[in-house]
Coordinates of C-alpha atoms in Angstrom, one line a residue:
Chain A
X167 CA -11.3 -34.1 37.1
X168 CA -11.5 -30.6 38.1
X169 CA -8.1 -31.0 40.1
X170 CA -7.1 -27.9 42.8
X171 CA -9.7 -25.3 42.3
X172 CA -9.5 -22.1 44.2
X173 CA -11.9 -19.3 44.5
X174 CA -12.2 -16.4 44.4
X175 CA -9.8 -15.4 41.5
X176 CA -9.6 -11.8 42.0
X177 CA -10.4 -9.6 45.5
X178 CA -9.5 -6.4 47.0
X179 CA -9.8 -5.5 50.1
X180 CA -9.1 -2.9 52.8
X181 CA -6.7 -3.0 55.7
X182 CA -8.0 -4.6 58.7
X183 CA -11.3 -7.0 57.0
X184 CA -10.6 -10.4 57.1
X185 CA -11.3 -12.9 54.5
X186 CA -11.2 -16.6 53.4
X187 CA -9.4 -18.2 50.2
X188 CA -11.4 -21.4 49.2
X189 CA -9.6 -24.3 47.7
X190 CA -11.0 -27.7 47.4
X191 CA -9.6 -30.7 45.6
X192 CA -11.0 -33.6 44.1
X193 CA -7.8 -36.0 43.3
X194 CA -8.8 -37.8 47.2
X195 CA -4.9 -36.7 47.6
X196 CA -3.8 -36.5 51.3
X197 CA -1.4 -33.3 51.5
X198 CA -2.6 -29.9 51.0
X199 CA -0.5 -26.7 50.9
X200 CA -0.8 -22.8 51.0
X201 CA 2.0 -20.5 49.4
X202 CA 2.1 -17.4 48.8
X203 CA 3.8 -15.9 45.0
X204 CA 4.6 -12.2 45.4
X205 CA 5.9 -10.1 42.5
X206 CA 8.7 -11.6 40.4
X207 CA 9.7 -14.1 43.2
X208 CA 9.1 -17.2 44.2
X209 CA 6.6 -19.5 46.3
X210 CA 6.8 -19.4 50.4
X211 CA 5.0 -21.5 51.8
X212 CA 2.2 -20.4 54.5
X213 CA 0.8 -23.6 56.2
X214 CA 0.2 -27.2 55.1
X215 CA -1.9 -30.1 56.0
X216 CA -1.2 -33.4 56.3
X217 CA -4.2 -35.0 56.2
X218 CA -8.2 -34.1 57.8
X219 CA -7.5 -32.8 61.4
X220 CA -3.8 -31.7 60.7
X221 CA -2.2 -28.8 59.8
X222 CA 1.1 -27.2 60.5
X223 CA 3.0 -23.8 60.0
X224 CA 5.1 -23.0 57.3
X225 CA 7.6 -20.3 56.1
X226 CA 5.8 -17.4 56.3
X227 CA 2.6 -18.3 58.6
X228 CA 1.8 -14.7 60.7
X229 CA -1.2 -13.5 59.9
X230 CA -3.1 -16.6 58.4
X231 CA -5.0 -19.6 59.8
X232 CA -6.3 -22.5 58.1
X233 CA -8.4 -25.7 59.1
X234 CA -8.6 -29.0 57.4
X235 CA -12.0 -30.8 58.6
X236 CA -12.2 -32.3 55.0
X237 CA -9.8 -34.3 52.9
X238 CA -11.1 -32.0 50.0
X239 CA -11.3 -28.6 51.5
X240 CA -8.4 -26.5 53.1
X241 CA -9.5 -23.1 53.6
X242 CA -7.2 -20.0 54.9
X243 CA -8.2 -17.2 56.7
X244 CA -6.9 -14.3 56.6
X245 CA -7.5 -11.6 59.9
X246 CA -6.8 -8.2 60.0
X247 CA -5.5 -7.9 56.2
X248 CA -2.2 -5.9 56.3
X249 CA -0.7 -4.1 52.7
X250 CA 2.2 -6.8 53.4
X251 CA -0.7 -9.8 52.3
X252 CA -0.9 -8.3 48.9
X253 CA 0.1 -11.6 46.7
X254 CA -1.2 -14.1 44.2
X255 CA -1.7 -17.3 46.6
X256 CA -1.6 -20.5 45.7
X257 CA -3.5 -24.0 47.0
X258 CA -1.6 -26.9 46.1
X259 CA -2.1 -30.6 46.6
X260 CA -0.3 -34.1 46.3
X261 CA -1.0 -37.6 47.1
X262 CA 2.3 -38.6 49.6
X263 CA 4.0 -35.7 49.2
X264 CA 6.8 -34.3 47.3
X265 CA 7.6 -37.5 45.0
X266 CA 4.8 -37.3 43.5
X267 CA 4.5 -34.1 42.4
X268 CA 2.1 -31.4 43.5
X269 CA -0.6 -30.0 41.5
X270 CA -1.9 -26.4 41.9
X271 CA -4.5 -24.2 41.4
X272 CA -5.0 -21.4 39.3
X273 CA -4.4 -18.6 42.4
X274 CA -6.1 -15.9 44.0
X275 CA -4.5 -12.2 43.3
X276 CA -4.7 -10.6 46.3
X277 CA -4.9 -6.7 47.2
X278 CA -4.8 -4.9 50.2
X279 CA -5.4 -1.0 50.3
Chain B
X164 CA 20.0 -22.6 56.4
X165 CA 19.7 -24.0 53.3
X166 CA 20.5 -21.7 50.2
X167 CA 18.9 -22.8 46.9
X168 CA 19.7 -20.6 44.3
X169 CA 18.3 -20.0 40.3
X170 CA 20.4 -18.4 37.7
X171 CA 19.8 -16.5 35.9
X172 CA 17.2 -14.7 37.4
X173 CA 16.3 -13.7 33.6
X174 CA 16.3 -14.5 30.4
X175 CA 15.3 -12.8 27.3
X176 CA 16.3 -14.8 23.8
X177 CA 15.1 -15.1 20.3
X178 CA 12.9 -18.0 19.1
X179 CA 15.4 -20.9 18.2
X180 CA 18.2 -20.2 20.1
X181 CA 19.1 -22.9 22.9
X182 CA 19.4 -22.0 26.3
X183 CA 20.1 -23.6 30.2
X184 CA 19.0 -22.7 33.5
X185 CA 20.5 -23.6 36.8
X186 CA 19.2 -24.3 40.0
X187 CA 21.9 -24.9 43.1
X188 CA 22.3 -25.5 46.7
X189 CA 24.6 -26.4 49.5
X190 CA 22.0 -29.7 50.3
X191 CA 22.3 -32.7 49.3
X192 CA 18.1 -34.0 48.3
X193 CA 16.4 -36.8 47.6
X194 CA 14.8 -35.8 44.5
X195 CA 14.0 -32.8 42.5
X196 CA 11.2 -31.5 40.4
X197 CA 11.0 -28.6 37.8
X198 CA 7.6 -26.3 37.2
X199 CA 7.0 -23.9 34.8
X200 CA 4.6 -20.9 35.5
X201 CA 2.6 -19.3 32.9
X202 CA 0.9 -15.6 33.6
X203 CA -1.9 -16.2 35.4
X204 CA -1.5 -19.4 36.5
X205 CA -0.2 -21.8 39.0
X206 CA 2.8 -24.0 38.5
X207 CA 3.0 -26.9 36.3
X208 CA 5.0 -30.0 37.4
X209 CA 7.3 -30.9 33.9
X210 CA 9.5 -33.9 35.7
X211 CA 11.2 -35.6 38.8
X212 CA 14.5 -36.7 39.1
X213 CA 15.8 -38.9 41.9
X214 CA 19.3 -40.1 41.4
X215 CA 22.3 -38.5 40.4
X216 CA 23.3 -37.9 37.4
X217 CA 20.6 -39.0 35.8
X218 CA 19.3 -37.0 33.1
X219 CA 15.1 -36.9 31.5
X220 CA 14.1 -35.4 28.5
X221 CA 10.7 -33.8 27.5
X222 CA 11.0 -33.6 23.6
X223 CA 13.5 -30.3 23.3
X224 CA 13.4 -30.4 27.1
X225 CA 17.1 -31.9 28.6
X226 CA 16.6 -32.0 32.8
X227 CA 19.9 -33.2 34.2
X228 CA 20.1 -34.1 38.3
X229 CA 23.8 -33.3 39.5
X230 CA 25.8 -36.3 40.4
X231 CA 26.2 -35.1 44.1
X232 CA 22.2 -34.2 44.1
X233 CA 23.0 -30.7 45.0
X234 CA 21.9 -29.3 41.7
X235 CA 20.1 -29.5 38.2
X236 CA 19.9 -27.8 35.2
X237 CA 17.3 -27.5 32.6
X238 CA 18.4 -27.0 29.0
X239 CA 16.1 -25.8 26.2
X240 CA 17.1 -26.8 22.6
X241 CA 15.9 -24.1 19.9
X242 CA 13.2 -22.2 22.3
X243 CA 9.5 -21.5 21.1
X244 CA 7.7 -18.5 22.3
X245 CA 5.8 -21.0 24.1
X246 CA 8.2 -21.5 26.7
X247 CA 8.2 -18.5 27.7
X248 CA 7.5 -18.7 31.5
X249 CA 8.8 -18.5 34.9
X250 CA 10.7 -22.0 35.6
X251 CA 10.6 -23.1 39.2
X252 CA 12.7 -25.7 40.6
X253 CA 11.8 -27.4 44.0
X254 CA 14.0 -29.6 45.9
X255 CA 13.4 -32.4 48.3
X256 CA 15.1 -33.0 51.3
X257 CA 13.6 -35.2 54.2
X258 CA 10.4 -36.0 54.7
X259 CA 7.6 -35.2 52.0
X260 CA 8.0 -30.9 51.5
X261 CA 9.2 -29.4 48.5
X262 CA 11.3 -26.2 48.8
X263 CA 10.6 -23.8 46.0
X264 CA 13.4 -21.7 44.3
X265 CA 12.8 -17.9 43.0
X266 CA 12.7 -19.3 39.2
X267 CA 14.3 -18.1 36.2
X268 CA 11.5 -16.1 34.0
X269 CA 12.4 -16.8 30.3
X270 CA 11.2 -14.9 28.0
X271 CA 11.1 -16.5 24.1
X272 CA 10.6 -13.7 21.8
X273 CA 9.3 -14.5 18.0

C-alpha cells in the first residue's frame, strides 16, 4: 500500500499565483484532513473532509479551498498565495476518525516570495 | 478555549540517558495518541490510550494516560540517537478530530 501520498514535495512560488497540493489515498479510509506545520511548531489544521461530497473548515482555513469528489483524492487550492502560506503541509487520513489513528503523508514544503 | 500544552519545548540529551515529556490540558478527552516527526516527514502514530491511568509500552517506550484524562506523558528509557525527533501529542475530545500539540523536539546526541 502506498498509504497518503502527496505531491508535489517541493514548490516555490510568487505572491499572488495560485496552486493545488495533491493528496490521494489508497487505505478506502473515510476522513481526510489538511494541516499546515510551520517552523518549529506544531500542526493546525486547515479543512477536513468527512467523507466524498463533505468538507468542512478548520483552524486556520482563509485562504484555502479544497473539494472531496473522491473517497481517494482531497485536493487544496490555494488562491492568491500570500508570504503568510509559506509552510510544510500535510494530508492526513483515517478510517473513523481519531481512534484510529491517522496516517500522513510525507508533506509539501511550501514557499512564497 | 482549550489549552494543551508540551513541555519541554526542547530537549537536548546524550545517548543513554532516560528522559519524559509532558503533554497537558484543562480537558478532559476520550483518548489520546502520541506521533513522532522525523525531518522531512510527516507524523508517525506510536500509540492510543483511552482510559485513565492506563499506561502502554513500546519496548524502551513508557506512554502513561493521566488518571483524570487531562494529560500523558511519554518516558524514554536510555535514549538512542534514533529518537531523536519532534514528538507530537494529539488529544481527543468529542466527536472524531484530533487536536495537535506544538511537540517537544528531542534531540539524542551519540
Amino acid at each position: 500500500n502506498a498509504g497518503v501520498t502527496q505531491t508535489p514535495k517541493f514548490r516555490i512560488l510568487k505572491i499572488g499565483q495560485s496552486m493545488t497540493l495533491q493528496c490521494t489515498q489508497d487505505m478506502n479510509h473515510n476522513y481526510m484532513y489538511w494541516y499546515r506545520q510551520d517552523p518549529g511548531m506544531g500542526l493546525k489544521l486547515i479543512y477536513y473532509s468527512v467523507g466524498a461530497g463533505i468538507t468542512d473548515k478548520g483552524e486556520v482555513p482563509n485562504g484555502y479551498n479544497v473539494s472531496r469528489s473522491t473517497t481517494e483524492d482531497f485536493p487544496l487550492r490555494l488562491e492568491l498565495a500570500a508570504p503568510s502560506q509559506t509552510s510544510v503541509y500535510f494530508c492526513a487520513s483515517s478510517q473513523l476518525g481519531g481512534p484510529m489513528g491517522y496516517t500522513f503523508g510525507s508533506g509539501t514544503r511550501l514557499t512564497v516570495v | 478555549t482549550q489549552l494543551l500544552e508540551q513541555s519541554p519545548q526542547f530537549l537536548s540529551i546524550q545517548e543513554g540517558e532516560n528522559l519524559t515529556v509532558y503533554c497537558n490540558s484543562s480537558s478532559v478527552f476520550s483518548s489520546l495518541q502520541w506521533y513522532r516527526q522525523e525531518p522531512g516527514e510527516g507524523p508517525v502514530l506510536l500509540v492510543t490510550v483511552v482510559t485513565g491511568g492506563e499506561v502502554k509500552k513500546l519496548k524502551r517506550l513508557t506512554f502513561q494516560f493521566g488518571d483524570a484524562r487531562k494529560d500523558s506523558s511519554l518516558h524514554i528509557t536510555a535514549a538512542q540517537p534514533g529518537d531523536t525527533g519532534l514528538y507530537l501529542c494529539a488529544p481527543q475530545r468529542g466527536g472524531n478530530m484530533l487536536t495537535f500539540g506544538g511537540g517537544t523536539r528531542l534531540m539524542v546526541k551519540p
